Short mmCIF file of C-alpha atoms in Angstrom, two decimals:
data_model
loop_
_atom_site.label_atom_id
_atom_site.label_comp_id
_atom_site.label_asym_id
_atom_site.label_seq_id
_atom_site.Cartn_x
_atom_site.Cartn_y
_atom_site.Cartn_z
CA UNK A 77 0.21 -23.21 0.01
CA UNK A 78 -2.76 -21.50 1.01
CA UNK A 79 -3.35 -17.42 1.91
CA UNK A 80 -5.86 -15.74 3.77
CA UNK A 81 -6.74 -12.37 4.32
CA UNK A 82 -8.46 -10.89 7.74
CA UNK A 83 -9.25 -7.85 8.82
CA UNK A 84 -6.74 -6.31 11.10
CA UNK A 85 -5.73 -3.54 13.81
CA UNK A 86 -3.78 -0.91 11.95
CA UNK A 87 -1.72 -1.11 15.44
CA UNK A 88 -1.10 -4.65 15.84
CA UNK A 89 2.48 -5.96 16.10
CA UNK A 90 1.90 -7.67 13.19
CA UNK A 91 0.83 -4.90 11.00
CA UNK A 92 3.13 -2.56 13.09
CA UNK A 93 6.01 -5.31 11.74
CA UNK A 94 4.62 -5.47 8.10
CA UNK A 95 4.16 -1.41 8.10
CA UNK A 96 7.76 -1.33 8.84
CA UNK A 97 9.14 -4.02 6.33
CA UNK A 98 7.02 -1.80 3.73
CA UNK A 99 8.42 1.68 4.94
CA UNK A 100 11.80 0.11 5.02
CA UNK A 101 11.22 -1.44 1.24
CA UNK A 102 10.04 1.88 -0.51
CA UNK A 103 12.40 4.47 1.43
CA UNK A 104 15.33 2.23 0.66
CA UNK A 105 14.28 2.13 -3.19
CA UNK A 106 13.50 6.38 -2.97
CA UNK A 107 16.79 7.08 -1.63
CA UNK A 108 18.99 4.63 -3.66
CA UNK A 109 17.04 5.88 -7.02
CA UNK A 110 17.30 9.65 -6.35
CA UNK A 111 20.48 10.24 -3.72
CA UNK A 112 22.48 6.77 -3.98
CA UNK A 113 22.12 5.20 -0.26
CA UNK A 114 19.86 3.85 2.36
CA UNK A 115 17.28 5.09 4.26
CA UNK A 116 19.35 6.46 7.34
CA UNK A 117 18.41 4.27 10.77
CA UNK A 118 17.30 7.77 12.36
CA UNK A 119 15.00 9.00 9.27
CA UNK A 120 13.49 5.05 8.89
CA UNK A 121 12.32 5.36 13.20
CA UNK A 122 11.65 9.06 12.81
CA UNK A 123 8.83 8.39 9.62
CA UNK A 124 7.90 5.47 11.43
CA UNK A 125 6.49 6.82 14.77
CA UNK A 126 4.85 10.25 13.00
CA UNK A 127 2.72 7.88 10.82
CA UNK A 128 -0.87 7.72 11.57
CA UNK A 129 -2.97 5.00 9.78
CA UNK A 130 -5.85 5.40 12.42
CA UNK A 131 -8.27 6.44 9.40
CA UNK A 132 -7.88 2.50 8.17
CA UNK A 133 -10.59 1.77 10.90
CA UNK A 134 -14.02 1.10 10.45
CA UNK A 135 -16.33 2.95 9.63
CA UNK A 136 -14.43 4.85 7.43
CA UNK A 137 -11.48 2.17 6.11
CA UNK A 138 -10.16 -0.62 6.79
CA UNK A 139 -6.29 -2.46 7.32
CA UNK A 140 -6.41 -6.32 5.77
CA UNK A 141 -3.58 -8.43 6.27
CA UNK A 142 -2.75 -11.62 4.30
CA UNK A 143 -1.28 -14.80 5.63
CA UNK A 144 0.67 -16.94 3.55
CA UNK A 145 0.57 -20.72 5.15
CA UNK A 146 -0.46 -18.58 8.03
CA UNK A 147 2.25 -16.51 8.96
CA UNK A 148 1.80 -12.64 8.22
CA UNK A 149 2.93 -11.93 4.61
CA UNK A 150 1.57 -8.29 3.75
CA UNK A 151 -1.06 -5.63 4.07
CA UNK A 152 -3.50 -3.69 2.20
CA UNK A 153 -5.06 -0.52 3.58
CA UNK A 154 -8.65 0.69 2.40
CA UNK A 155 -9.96 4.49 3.42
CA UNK A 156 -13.11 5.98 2.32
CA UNK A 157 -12.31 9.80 0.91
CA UNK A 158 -15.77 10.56 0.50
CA UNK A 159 -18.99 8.23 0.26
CA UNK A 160 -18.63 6.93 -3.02
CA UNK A 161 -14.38 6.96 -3.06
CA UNK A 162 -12.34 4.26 -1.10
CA UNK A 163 -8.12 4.82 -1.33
CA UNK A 164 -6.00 1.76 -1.44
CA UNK A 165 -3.16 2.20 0.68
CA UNK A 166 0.01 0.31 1.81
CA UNK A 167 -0.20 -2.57 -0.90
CA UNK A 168 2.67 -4.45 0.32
CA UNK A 169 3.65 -8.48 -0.02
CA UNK A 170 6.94 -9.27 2.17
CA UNK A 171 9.78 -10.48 -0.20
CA UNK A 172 9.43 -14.33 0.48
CA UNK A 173 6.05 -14.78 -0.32
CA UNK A 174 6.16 -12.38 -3.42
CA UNK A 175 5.04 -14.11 -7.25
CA UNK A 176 2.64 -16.29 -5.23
CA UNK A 177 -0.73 -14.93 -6.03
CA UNK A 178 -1.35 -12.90 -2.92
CA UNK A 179 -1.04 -8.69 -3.67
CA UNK A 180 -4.14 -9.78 -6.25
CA UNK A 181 -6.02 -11.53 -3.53
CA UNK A 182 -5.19 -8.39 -0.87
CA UNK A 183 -6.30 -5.83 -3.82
CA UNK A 184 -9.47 -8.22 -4.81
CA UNK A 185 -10.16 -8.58 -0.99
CA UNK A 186 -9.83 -4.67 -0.86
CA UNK A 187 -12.44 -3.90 -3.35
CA UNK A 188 -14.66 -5.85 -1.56
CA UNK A 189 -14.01 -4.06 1.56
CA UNK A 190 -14.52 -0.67 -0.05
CA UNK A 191 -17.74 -1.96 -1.66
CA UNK A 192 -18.98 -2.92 1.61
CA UNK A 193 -17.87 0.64 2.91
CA UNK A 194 -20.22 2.18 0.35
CA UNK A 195 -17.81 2.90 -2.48
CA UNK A 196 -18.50 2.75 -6.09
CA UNK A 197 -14.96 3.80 -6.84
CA UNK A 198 -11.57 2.85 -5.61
CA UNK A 199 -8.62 5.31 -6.09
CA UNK A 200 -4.71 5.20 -5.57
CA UNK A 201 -1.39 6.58 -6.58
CA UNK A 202 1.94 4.78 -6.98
CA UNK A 203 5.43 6.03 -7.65
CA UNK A 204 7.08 5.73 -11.18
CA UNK A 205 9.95 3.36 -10.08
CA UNK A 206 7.53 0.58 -8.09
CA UNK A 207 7.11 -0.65 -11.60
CA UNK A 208 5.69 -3.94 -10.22
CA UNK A 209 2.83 -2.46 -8.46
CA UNK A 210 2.13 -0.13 -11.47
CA UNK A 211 1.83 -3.51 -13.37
CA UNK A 212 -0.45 -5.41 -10.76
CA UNK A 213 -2.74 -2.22 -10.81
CA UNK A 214 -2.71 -2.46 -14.59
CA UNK A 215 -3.05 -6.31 -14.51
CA UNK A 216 -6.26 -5.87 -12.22
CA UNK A 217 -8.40 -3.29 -14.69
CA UNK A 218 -6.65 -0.05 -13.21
CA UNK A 219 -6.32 2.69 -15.50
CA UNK A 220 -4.36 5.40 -15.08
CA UNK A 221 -5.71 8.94 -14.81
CA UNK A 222 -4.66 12.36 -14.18
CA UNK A 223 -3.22 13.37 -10.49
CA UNK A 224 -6.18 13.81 -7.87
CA UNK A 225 -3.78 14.63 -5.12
CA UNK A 226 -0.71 16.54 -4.69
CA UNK A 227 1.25 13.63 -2.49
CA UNK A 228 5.02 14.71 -3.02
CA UNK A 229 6.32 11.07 -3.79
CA UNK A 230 3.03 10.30 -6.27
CA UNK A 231 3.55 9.80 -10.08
CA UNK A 232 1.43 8.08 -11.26
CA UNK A 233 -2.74 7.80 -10.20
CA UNK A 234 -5.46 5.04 -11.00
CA UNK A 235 -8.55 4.57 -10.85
CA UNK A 236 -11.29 1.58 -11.01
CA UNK A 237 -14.93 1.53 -11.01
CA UNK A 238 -16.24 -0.93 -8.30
#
């Protein structure tokens, strides 16, 4: 049972596959917390083609994906803000492979990415019902801090000194 994690083209079918297992994951839990259904089939392709991950290329971030027994098991998206900031983005472990160790390996393997990008700091924001995410931040020496953006879905911000 082994993972690895690899740099990767935000635009490869495999991250273009994960990106949309992730989308699917988080809409579905929005909608069924706040209006009581599913993300509609329309709204899920619509979100899907007008999102641009093209900053999560070097030199100013970076898209890692994980394998689990080599097979493509989730993503983990570092930008740089400014010099010293990196943003972790798209923190995502597909279903199967999930209690197995590897969304602290992609975060751990993230840090390092953002340190090698220059960054003394790494930054994020969650939403208050991904309550496992809020507890592998936590888990990893996140602490949460006041809002330094105005995203419409964030609720909760950390922060960690790299």
């Amino acid at each position: 049972m082994t993972w690895t994690v690899t740099p990767e083209p935000h635009d490869s079918p495999a991250a273009a596959a994960l990106w949309r297992a992730y989308y699917t994951e988080v809409s579905d839990r929005y909608y069924l917390l706040h209006e009581n259904r599913r993300t509609a089939p329309e709204e899920l392709e619509r979100e899907i083609a007008k999102a641009d991950w093209s900053d999560l290329t070097p030199p100013k971030g970076q898209l890692l994906l994980a394998r689990y027994e080599g097979e493509p098991a989730g993503t983990a998206g570092v930008r740089l803000l400014t010099p010293e900031t990196a943003e972790l983005k798209r923190v995502f472990i597909q279903e199967p492979q999930r209690g197995k160790g590897g969304a602290a390996l992609l975060v751990a393997a993230a840090e390092d990415t953002a340190r090698a990008l220059g960054a003394t700091r790494m930054i994020l924001d969650t939403r208050h019902d991904l309550t496992e995410a809020r507890a592998l931040y936590e888990r990893l020496d996140y602490e949460e801090t006041e809002p330094h953006n105005d995203d419409k879905y964030a609720e909760h911000w950390f922060t960690k000194n790299l």
